[in-house]
């Protein structure tokens, strides 16, 4: 460590990698030490802004002795191998979701990651959204009684590119996987999944045999009902809502707008500004808090970071949803198996 700052290595310089780079450079407890990407020019561009070193070879950075932790923000197909290399080097890891698209590969990694004792976290940033966290804490405190129904609405503003659709494993493993983790954040003991999917508007979804619209219904071991509504487009902006319904009340987390100003006149009442456009705006604070929690994990302090088991469970639910949507049946799951 340098001046009590954690020296962080960043792997991947795409959109989410750049988000992490800005946050690492901005937090007082972290400094960006290495930027790693096969596209070395991209790594150098970020490194030049922060005084970090750049390389296309993870091994060079791992062997430098200049890393206290690593953030993996590279394409999903690279995650498993990079996790293995980083854990074997004894370096704590924060890896963007998912761990891998293949549950067999995830299970192969589990003994290494869990048995190593090296701190490991999965990047389910929505757990660190202050409003979602507050709703969960108020549920736990008994404010609305025992949970009976949980409703999650998550609609993106526009479909991904066709290149993205070809590599991310489909809507359930790419988009809904965040909602599966959020469902478990409120109700971890899910035992049944039923999903439907449609191709209503996106040519990319048709070309890749994916869905652009999906709904998932799940049930816990105690009978709590969970619904997830997804769409790959939303004319009203980034649609992110949660409803927590219990025996004595209900908690709601509404969409985040771009302004608190509303107007009323003869033709409309309470006209407001659009919702925030995408995850970069909606979850900007959550990404910062996620990094702070990761620092606590690295330092051996109590942390709210998602675990390897959380990442595995979300993928099991995504796989179950895919099977359900394809076969038209409910799928039983055992997340502890």
mmCIF file of N, CA, C and O in Angstrom, residues 11-88:
data_model
loop_
_atom_site.group_PDB
_atom_site.id
_atom_site.type_symbol
_atom_site.label_atom_id
_atom_site.label_comp_id
_atom_site.label_asym_id
_atom_site.label_seq_id
_atom_site.Cartn_x
_atom_site.Cartn_y
_atom_site.Cartn_z
ATOM 1 N N UNK A 11 -8.590 -4.261 -15.080
ATOM 2 C CA UNK A 11 -8.516 -5.073 -16.296
ATOM 3 C C UNK A 11 -9.750 -4.777 -17.133
ATOM 4 O O UNK A 11 -10.877 -5.074 -16.722
ATOM 5 N N UNK A 12 -9.547 -4.205 -18.297
ATOM 6 C CA UNK A 12 -10.652 -3.867 -19.190
ATOM 7 C C UNK A 12 -10.889 -2.374 -19.239
ATOM 8 O O UNK A 12 -11.033 -1.720 -18.198
ATOM 9 N N UNK A 13 -10.940 -1.829 -20.448
ATOM 10 C CA UNK A 13 -11.062 -0.373 -20.608
ATOM 11 C C UNK A 13 -12.277 0.009 -21.437
ATOM 12 O O UNK A 13 -12.301 1.069 -22.060
ATOM 13 N N UNK A 14 -13.293 -0.861 -21.448
ATOM 14 C CA UNK A 14 -14.548 -0.522 -22.109
ATOM 15 C C UNK A 14 -15.380 0.410 -21.253
ATOM 16 O O UNK A 14 -14.877 1.074 -20.341
ATOM 17 N N UNK A 15 -16.680 0.447 -21.537
ATOM 18 C CA UNK A 15 -17.562 1.403 -20.862
ATOM 19 C C UNK A 15 -17.544 1.236 -19.347
ATOM 20 O O UNK A 15 -17.356 2.202 -18.617
ATOM 21 N N UNK A 16 -17.716 0.023 -18.859
ATOM 22 C CA UNK A 16 -17.753 -0.175 -17.409
ATOM 23 C C UNK A 16 -16.353 -0.049 -16.811
ATOM 24 O O UNK A 16 -16.190 0.389 -15.666
ATOM 25 N N UNK A 17 -15.326 -0.410 -17.576
ATOM 26 C CA UNK A 17 -13.960 -0.221 -17.099
ATOM 27 C C UNK A 17 -13.649 1.238 -16.861
ATOM 28 O O UNK A 17 -12.995 1.599 -15.867
ATOM 29 N N UNK A 18 -14.138 2.097 -17.739
ATOM 30 C CA UNK A 18 -13.893 3.533 -17.573
ATOM 31 C C UNK A 18 -14.620 4.084 -16.346
ATOM 32 O O UNK A 18 -14.115 4.984 -15.670
ATOM 33 N N UNK A 19 -15.796 3.522 -16.047
ATOM 34 C CA UNK A 19 -16.501 3.929 -14.821
ATOM 35 C C UNK A 19 -15.651 3.595 -13.599
ATOM 36 O O UNK A 19 -15.453 4.421 -12.702
ATOM 37 N N UNK A 20 -15.127 2.379 -13.566
ATOM 38 C CA UNK A 20 -14.288 1.977 -12.433
ATOM 39 C C UNK A 20 -13.019 2.818 -12.368
ATOM 40 O O UNK A 20 -12.562 3.174 -11.270
ATOM 41 N N UNK A 21 -12.432 3.131 -13.511
ATOM 42 C CA UNK A 21 -11.198 3.926 -13.516
ATOM 43 C C UNK A 21 -11.419 5.285 -12.871
ATOM 44 O O UNK A 21 -10.606 5.747 -12.053
ATOM 45 N N UNK A 22 -12.502 5.939 -13.216
ATOM 46 C CA UNK A 22 -12.811 7.254 -12.639
ATOM 47 C C UNK A 22 -13.009 7.133 -11.132
ATOM 48 O O UNK A 22 -12.501 7.953 -10.353
ATOM 49 N N UNK A 23 -13.748 6.103 -10.698
ATOM 50 C CA UNK A 23 -14.023 5.954 -9.266
ATOM 51 C C UNK A 23 -12.765 5.606 -8.471
ATOM 52 O O UNK A 23 -12.560 6.112 -7.366
ATOM 53 N N UNK A 24 -11.921 4.740 -9.032
ATOM 54 C CA UNK A 24 -10.672 4.376 -8.347
ATOM 55 C C UNK A 24 -9.785 5.607 -8.178
ATOM 56 O O UNK A 24 -9.177 5.820 -7.126
ATOM 57 N N UNK A 25 -9.712 6.418 -9.222
ATOM 58 C CA UNK A 25 -8.873 7.611 -9.162
ATOM 59 C C UNK A 25 -9.443 8.660 -8.215
ATOM 60 O O UNK A 25 -8.686 9.452 -7.636
ATOM 61 N N UNK A 26 -10.770 8.663 -8.041
ATOM 62 C CA UNK A 26 -11.402 9.717 -7.248
ATOM 63 C C UNK A 26 -11.449 9.413 -5.760
ATOM 64 O O UNK A 26 -11.391 10.340 -4.938
ATOM 65 N N UNK A 27 -11.560 8.139 -5.387
ATOM 66 C CA UNK A 27 -11.682 7.804 -3.967
ATOM 67 C C UNK A 27 -10.365 8.054 -3.238
ATOM 68 O O UNK A 27 -9.296 7.673 -3.728
ATOM 69 N N UNK A 28 -10.401 8.645 -2.063
ATOM 70 C CA UNK A 28 -9.161 8.901 -1.321
ATOM 71 C C UNK A 28 -8.471 7.636 -0.852
ATOM 72 O O UNK A 28 -7.257 7.645 -0.623
ATOM 73 N N UNK A 29 -9.217 6.527 -0.710
ATOM 74 C CA UNK A 29 -8.612 5.297 -0.203
ATOM 75 C C UNK A 29 -8.034 4.396 -1.291
ATOM 76 O O UNK A 29 -7.500 3.334 -0.995
ATOM 77 N N UNK A 30 -8.129 4.809 -2.569
ATOM 78 C CA UNK A 30 -7.619 3.983 -3.656
ATOM 79 C C UNK A 30 -6.786 4.810 -4.626
ATOM 80 O O UNK A 30 -6.972 6.026 -4.763
ATOM 81 N N UNK A 31 -5.887 4.133 -5.310
ATOM 82 C CA UNK A 31 -5.143 4.743 -6.400
ATOM 83 C C UNK A 31 -5.048 3.734 -7.530
ATOM 84 O O UNK A 31 -4.917 2.523 -7.291
ATOM 85 N N UNK A 32 -5.160 4.207 -8.752
ATOM 86 C CA UNK A 32 -5.080 3.327 -9.915
ATOM 87 C C UNK A 32 -3.612 3.082 -10.230
ATOM 88 O O UNK A 32 -2.890 4.002 -10.611
ATOM 89 N N UNK A 33 -3.172 1.835 -10.049
ATOM 90 C CA UNK A 33 -1.761 1.501 -10.182
ATOM 91 C C UNK A 33 -1.419 0.922 -11.558
ATOM 92 O O UNK A 33 -0.404 1.268 -12.142
ATOM 93 N N UNK A 34 -2.262 0.009 -12.052
ATOM 94 C CA UNK A 34 -2.052 -0.618 -13.352
ATOM 95 C C UNK A 34 -3.364 -0.634 -14.126
ATOM 96 O O UNK A 34 -4.435 -0.846 -13.552
ATOM 97 N N UNK A 35 -3.268 -0.441 -15.443
ATOM 98 C CA UNK A 35 -4.403 -0.606 -16.351
ATOM 99 C C UNK A 35 -4.004 -1.660 -17.367
ATOM 100 O O UNK A 35 -2.952 -1.557 -18.020
ATOM 101 N N UNK A 36 -4.843 -2.692 -17.501
ATOM 102 C CA UNK A 36 -4.478 -3.881 -18.279
ATOM 103 C C UNK A 36 -5.538 -4.127 -19.342
ATOM 104 O O UNK A 36 -6.733 -4.237 -19.024
ATOM 105 N N UNK A 37 -5.113 -4.219 -20.590
ATOM 106 C CA UNK A 37 -6.032 -4.502 -21.685
ATOM 107 C C UNK A 37 -5.212 -4.938 -22.892
ATOM 108 O O UNK A 37 -4.177 -4.320 -23.186
ATOM 109 N N UNK A 38 -5.633 -5.998 -23.604
ATOM 110 C CA UNK A 38 -4.927 -6.370 -24.838
ATOM 111 C C UNK A 38 -4.862 -5.222 -25.834
ATOM 112 O O UNK A 38 -3.919 -5.133 -26.629
ATOM 113 N N UNK A 39 -5.896 -4.360 -25.798
ATOM 114 C CA UNK A 39 -5.867 -3.135 -26.586
ATOM 115 C C UNK A 39 -5.045 -2.119 -25.792
ATOM 116 O O UNK A 39 -5.564 -1.303 -25.025
ATOM 117 N N UNK A 40 -3.753 -2.182 -25.965
ATOM 118 C CA UNK A 40 -2.837 -1.428 -25.112
ATOM 119 C C UNK A 40 -3.050 0.081 -25.236
ATOM 120 O O UNK A 40 -2.897 0.813 -24.245
ATOM 121 N N UNK A 41 -3.426 0.536 -26.404
ATOM 122 C CA UNK A 41 -3.665 1.972 -26.569
ATOM 123 C C UNK A 41 -4.775 2.440 -25.641
ATOM 124 O O UNK A 41 -4.712 3.543 -25.070
ATOM 125 N N UNK A 42 -5.813 1.616 -25.461
ATOM 126 C CA UNK A 42 -6.885 1.965 -24.538
ATOM 127 C C UNK A 42 -6.392 2.005 -23.113
ATOM 128 O O UNK A 42 -6.762 2.892 -22.334
ATOM 129 N N UNK A 43 -5.557 1.033 -22.744
ATOM 130 C CA UNK A 43 -4.980 1.010 -21.403
ATOM 131 C C UNK A 43 -4.099 2.231 -21.174
ATOM 132 O O UNK A 43 -4.129 2.858 -20.106
ATOM 133 N N UNK A 44 -3.322 2.577 -22.164
ATOM 134 C CA UNK A 44 -2.421 3.729 -22.026
ATOM 135 C C UNK A 44 -3.194 5.037 -21.885
ATOM 136 O O UNK A 44 -2.791 5.926 -21.127
ATOM 137 N N UNK A 45 -4.316 5.149 -22.594
ATOM 138 C CA UNK A 45 -5.104 6.380 -22.525
ATOM 139 C C UNK A 45 -5.624 6.612 -21.112
ATOM 140 O O UNK A 45 -5.580 7.731 -20.592
ATOM 141 N N UNK A 46 -6.124 5.539 -20.455
ATOM 142 C CA UNK A 46 -6.615 5.671 -19.085
ATOM 143 C C UNK A 46 -5.455 5.868 -18.116
ATOM 144 O O UNK A 46 -5.516 6.685 -17.193
ATOM 145 N N UNK A 47 -4.367 5.119 -18.336
ATOM 146 C CA UNK A 47 -3.206 5.221 -17.447
ATOM 147 C C UNK A 47 -2.605 6.624 -17.482
ATOM 148 O O UNK A 47 -2.183 7.156 -16.442
ATOM 149 N N UNK A 48 -2.558 7.223 -18.633
ATOM 150 C CA UNK A 48 -1.981 8.559 -18.754
ATOM 151 C C UNK A 48 -2.755 9.593 -17.944
ATOM 152 O O UNK A 48 -2.184 10.573 -17.456
ATOM 153 N N UNK A 49 -4.052 9.377 -17.788
ATOM 154 C CA UNK A 49 -4.882 10.328 -17.039
ATOM 155 C C UNK A 49 -4.686 10.215 -15.532
ATOM 156 O O UNK A 49 -5.037 11.139 -14.790
ATOM 157 N N UNK A 50 -4.140 9.071 -15.075
ATOM 158 C CA UNK A 50 -4.092 8.823 -13.633
ATOM 159 C C UNK A 50 -2.691 8.552 -13.094
ATOM 160 O O UNK A 50 -2.528 8.343 -11.896
ATOM 161 N N UNK A 51 -1.700 8.512 -13.974
ATOM 162 C CA UNK A 51 -0.348 8.207 -13.538
ATOM 163 C C UNK A 51 -0.099 6.728 -13.319
ATOM 164 O O UNK A 51 0.912 6.349 -12.706
ATOM 165 N N UNK A 52 -0.997 5.890 -13.808
ATOM 166 C CA UNK A 52 -0.839 4.439 -13.676
ATOM 167 C C UNK A 52 0.078 3.906 -14.764
ATOM 168 O O UNK A 52 0.446 4.614 -15.714
ATOM 169 N N UNK A 53 0.448 2.641 -14.631
ATOM 170 C CA UNK A 53 1.214 1.957 -15.671
ATOM 171 C C UNK A 53 0.250 1.153 -16.520
ATOM 172 O O UNK A 53 -0.795 0.687 -16.046
ATOM 173 N N UNK A 54 0.585 0.948 -17.794
ATOM 174 C CA UNK A 54 -0.284 0.244 -18.729
ATOM 175 C C UNK A 54 0.420 -0.982 -19.296
ATOM 176 O O UNK A 54 1.643 -0.966 -19.504
ATOM 177 N N UNK A 55 -0.346 -2.022 -19.541
ATOM 178 C CA UNK A 55 0.193 -3.230 -20.140
ATOM 179 C C UNK A 55 -0.930 -4.024 -20.792
ATOM 180 O O UNK A 55 -2.104 -3.866 -20.440
ATOM 181 N N UNK A 56 -0.554 -4.870 -21.731
ATOM 182 C CA UNK A 56 -1.513 -5.798 -22.309
ATOM 183 C C UNK A 56 -1.432 -7.167 -21.675
ATOM 184 O O UNK A 56 -2.204 -8.066 -22.026
ATOM 185 N N UNK A 57 -0.520 -7.352 -20.728
ATOM 186 C CA UNK A 57 -0.252 -8.653 -20.121
ATOM 187 C C UNK A 57 -0.584 -8.625 -18.631
ATOM 188 O O UNK A 57 0.133 -7.984 -17.853
ATOM 189 N N UNK A 58 -1.646 -9.310 -18.196
ATOM 190 C CA UNK A 58 -1.972 -9.325 -16.768
ATOM 191 C C UNK A 58 -0.820 -9.825 -15.906
ATOM 192 O O UNK A 58 -0.595 -9.322 -14.799
ATOM 193 N N UNK A 59 -0.077 -10.822 -16.411
ATOM 194 C CA UNK A 59 1.026 -11.387 -15.642
ATOM 195 C C UNK A 59 2.064 -10.355 -15.271
ATOM 196 O O UNK A 59 2.650 -10.426 -14.176
ATOM 197 N N UNK A 60 2.314 -9.412 -16.158
ATOM 198 C CA UNK A 60 3.302 -8.365 -15.858
ATOM 199 C C UNK A 60 2.851 -7.546 -14.651
ATOM 200 O O UNK A 60 3.650 -7.255 -13.748
ATOM 201 N N UNK A 61 1.584 -7.179 -14.628
ATOM 202 C CA UNK A 61 1.078 -6.393 -13.505
ATOM 203 C C UNK A 61 1.051 -7.219 -12.225
ATOM 204 O O UNK A 61 1.430 -6.732 -11.153
ATOM 205 N N UNK A 62 0.636 -8.483 -12.316
ATOM 206 C CA UNK A 62 0.538 -9.329 -11.130
ATOM 207 C C UNK A 62 1.912 -9.551 -10.498
ATOM 208 O O UNK A 62 2.029 -9.661 -9.275
ATOM 209 N N UNK A 63 2.946 -9.630 -11.329
ATOM 210 C CA UNK A 63 4.291 -9.892 -10.827
ATOM 211 C C UNK A 63 5.009 -8.638 -10.350
ATOM 212 O O UNK A 63 6.115 -8.721 -9.811
ATOM 213 N N UNK A 64 4.390 -7.490 -10.518
ATOM 214 C CA UNK A 64 5.072 -6.231 -10.223
ATOM 215 C C UNK A 64 5.218 -5.962 -8.727
ATOM 216 O O UNK A 64 6.052 -5.151 -8.327
ATOM 217 N N UNK A 65 4.382 -6.612 -7.922
ATOM 218 C CA UNK A 65 4.370 -6.292 -6.501
ATOM 219 C C UNK A 65 3.719 -4.958 -6.192
ATOM 220 O O UNK A 65 3.851 -4.437 -5.077
ATOM 221 N N UNK A 66 3.009 -4.401 -7.175
ATOM 222 C CA UNK A 66 2.430 -3.068 -7.027
ATOM 223 C C UNK A 66 0.907 -3.093 -7.017
ATOM 224 O O UNK A 66 0.258 -2.090 -7.321
ATOM 225 N N UNK A 67 0.334 -4.243 -6.669
ATOM 226 C CA UNK A 67 -1.118 -4.364 -6.656
ATOM 227 C C UNK A 67 -1.601 -4.889 -5.313
ATOM 228 O O UNK A 67 -1.120 -5.919 -4.833
ATOM 229 N N UNK A 68 -2.588 -4.205 -4.740
ATOM 230 C CA UNK A 68 -3.264 -4.689 -3.547
ATOM 231 C C UNK A 68 -4.604 -5.330 -3.886
ATOM 232 O O UNK A 68 -5.164 -6.067 -3.079
ATOM 233 N N UNK A 69 -5.127 -5.047 -5.073
ATOM 234 C CA UNK A 69 -6.410 -5.603 -5.498
ATOM 235 C C UNK A 69 -6.569 -5.361 -6.992
ATOM 236 O O UNK A 69 -5.867 -4.524 -7.580
ATOM 237 N N UNK A 70 -7.522 -6.095 -7.587
ATOM 238 C CA UNK A 70 -7.780 -5.986 -9.022
ATOM 239 C C UNK A 70 -9.288 -5.903 -9.259
ATOM 240 O O UNK A 70 -10.070 -6.596 -8.604
ATOM 241 N N UNK A 71 -9.686 -5.047 -10.199
ATOM 242 C CA UNK A 71 -11.059 -4.987 -10.681
ATOM 243 C C UNK A 71 -11.083 -5.545 -12.096
ATOM 244 O O UNK A 71 -10.375 -5.041 -12.982
ATOM 245 N N UNK A 72 -11.876 -6.592 -12.309
ATOM 246 C CA UNK A 72 -11.994 -7.211 -13.626
ATOM 247 C C UNK A 72 -13.250 -6.655 -14.303
ATOM 248 O O UNK A 72 -14.370 -6.914 -13.868
ATOM 249 N N UNK A 73 -13.040 -5.897 -15.365
ATOM 250 C CA UNK A 73 -14.143 -5.281 -16.104
ATOM 251 C C UNK A 73 -14.010 -5.574 -17.596
ATOM 252 O O UNK A 73 -14.470 -4.804 -18.433
ATOM 253 N N UNK A 74 -13.401 -6.690 -17.909
ATOM 254 C CA UNK A 74 -13.178 -7.120 -19.289
ATOM 255 C C UNK A 74 -14.392 -7.916 -19.784
ATOM 256 O O UNK A 74 -15.320 -8.187 -19.013
ATOM 257 N N UNK A 75 -14.424 -8.317 -21.069
ATOM 258 C CA UNK A 75 -15.558 -9.112 -21.561
ATOM 259 C C UNK A 75 -15.772 -10.387 -20.747
ATOM 260 O O UNK A 75 -14.832 -10.977 -20.217
ATOM 261 N N UNK A 76 -17.030 -10.806 -20.667
ATOM 262 C CA UNK A 76 -17.399 -11.962 -19.850
ATOM 263 C C UNK A 76 -16.587 -13.201 -20.186
ATOM 264 O O UNK A 76 -16.214 -13.970 -19.286
ATOM 265 N N UNK A 77 -16.289 -13.408 -21.452
ATOM 266 C CA UNK A 77 -15.568 -14.606 -21.866
ATOM 267 C C UNK A 77 -14.182 -14.711 -21.251
ATOM 268 O O UNK A 77 -13.592 -15.799 -21.209
ATOM 269 N N UNK A 78 -13.642 -13.603 -20.745
ATOM 270 C CA UNK A 78 -12.302 -13.603 -20.149
ATOM 271 C C UNK A 78 -12.322 -13.744 -18.627
ATOM 272 O O UNK A 78 -11.281 -13.921 -18.009
ATOM 273 N N UNK A 79 -13.489 -13.633 -18.011
ATOM 274 C CA UNK A 79 -13.570 -13.547 -16.558
ATOM 275 C C UNK A 79 -12.955 -14.737 -15.842
ATOM 276 O O UNK A 79 -12.150 -14.587 -14.913
ATOM 277 N N UNK A 80 -13.353 -15.943 -16.245
ATOM 278 C CA UNK A 80 -12.930 -17.136 -15.506
ATOM 279 C C UNK A 80 -11.410 -17.269 -15.481
ATOM 280 O O UNK A 80 -10.809 -17.511 -14.422
ATOM 281 N N UNK A 81 -10.770 -17.121 -16.637
ATOM 282 C CA UNK A 81 -9.313 -17.256 -16.688
ATOM 283 C C UNK A 81 -8.623 -16.163 -15.873
ATOM 284 O O UNK A 81 -7.627 -16.422 -15.184
ATOM 285 N N UNK A 82 -9.152 -14.955 -15.950
ATOM 286 C CA UNK A 82 -8.543 -13.852 -15.191
ATOM 287 C C UNK A 82 -8.744 -14.020 -13.689
ATOM 288 O O UNK A 82 -7.848 -13.705 -12.893
ATOM 289 N N UNK A 83 -9.907 -14.510 -13.294
ATOM 290 C CA UNK A 83 -10.137 -14.794 -11.872
ATOM 291 C C UNK A 83 -9.120 -15.820 -11.384
ATOM 292 O O UNK A 83 -8.511 -15.659 -10.322
ATOM 293 N N UNK A 84 -8.936 -16.875 -12.161
ATOM 294 C CA UNK A 84 -7.986 -17.931 -11.782
ATOM 295 C C UNK A 84 -6.580 -17.359 -11.610
ATOM 296 O O UNK A 84 -5.901 -17.599 -10.601
ATOM 297 N N UNK A 85 -6.123 -16.576 -12.596
ATOM 298 C CA UNK A 85 -4.783 -15.994 -12.533
ATOM 299 C C UNK A 85 -4.630 -15.066 -11.325
ATOM 300 O O UNK A 85 -3.601 -15.082 -10.632
ATOM 301 N N UNK A 86 -5.654 -14.264 -11.086
ATOM 302 C CA UNK A 86 -5.561 -13.275 -10.020
ATOM 303 C C UNK A 86 -5.572 -13.936 -8.648
ATOM 304 O O UNK A 86 -4.775 -13.590 -7.763
ATOM 305 N N UNK A 87 -6.459 -14.901 -8.466
ATOM 306 C CA UNK A 87 -6.524 -15.612 -7.184
ATOM 307 C C UNK A 87 -5.236 -16.389 -6.938
ATOM 308 O O UNK A 87 -4.699 -16.403 -5.816
ATOM 309 N N UNK A 88 -4.699 -17.036 -7.978
ATOM 310 C CA UNK A 88 -3.441 -17.777 -7.818
ATOM 311 C C UNK A 88 -2.288 -16.844 -7.469
ATOM 312 O O UNK A 88 -1.318 -17.264 -6.813
#
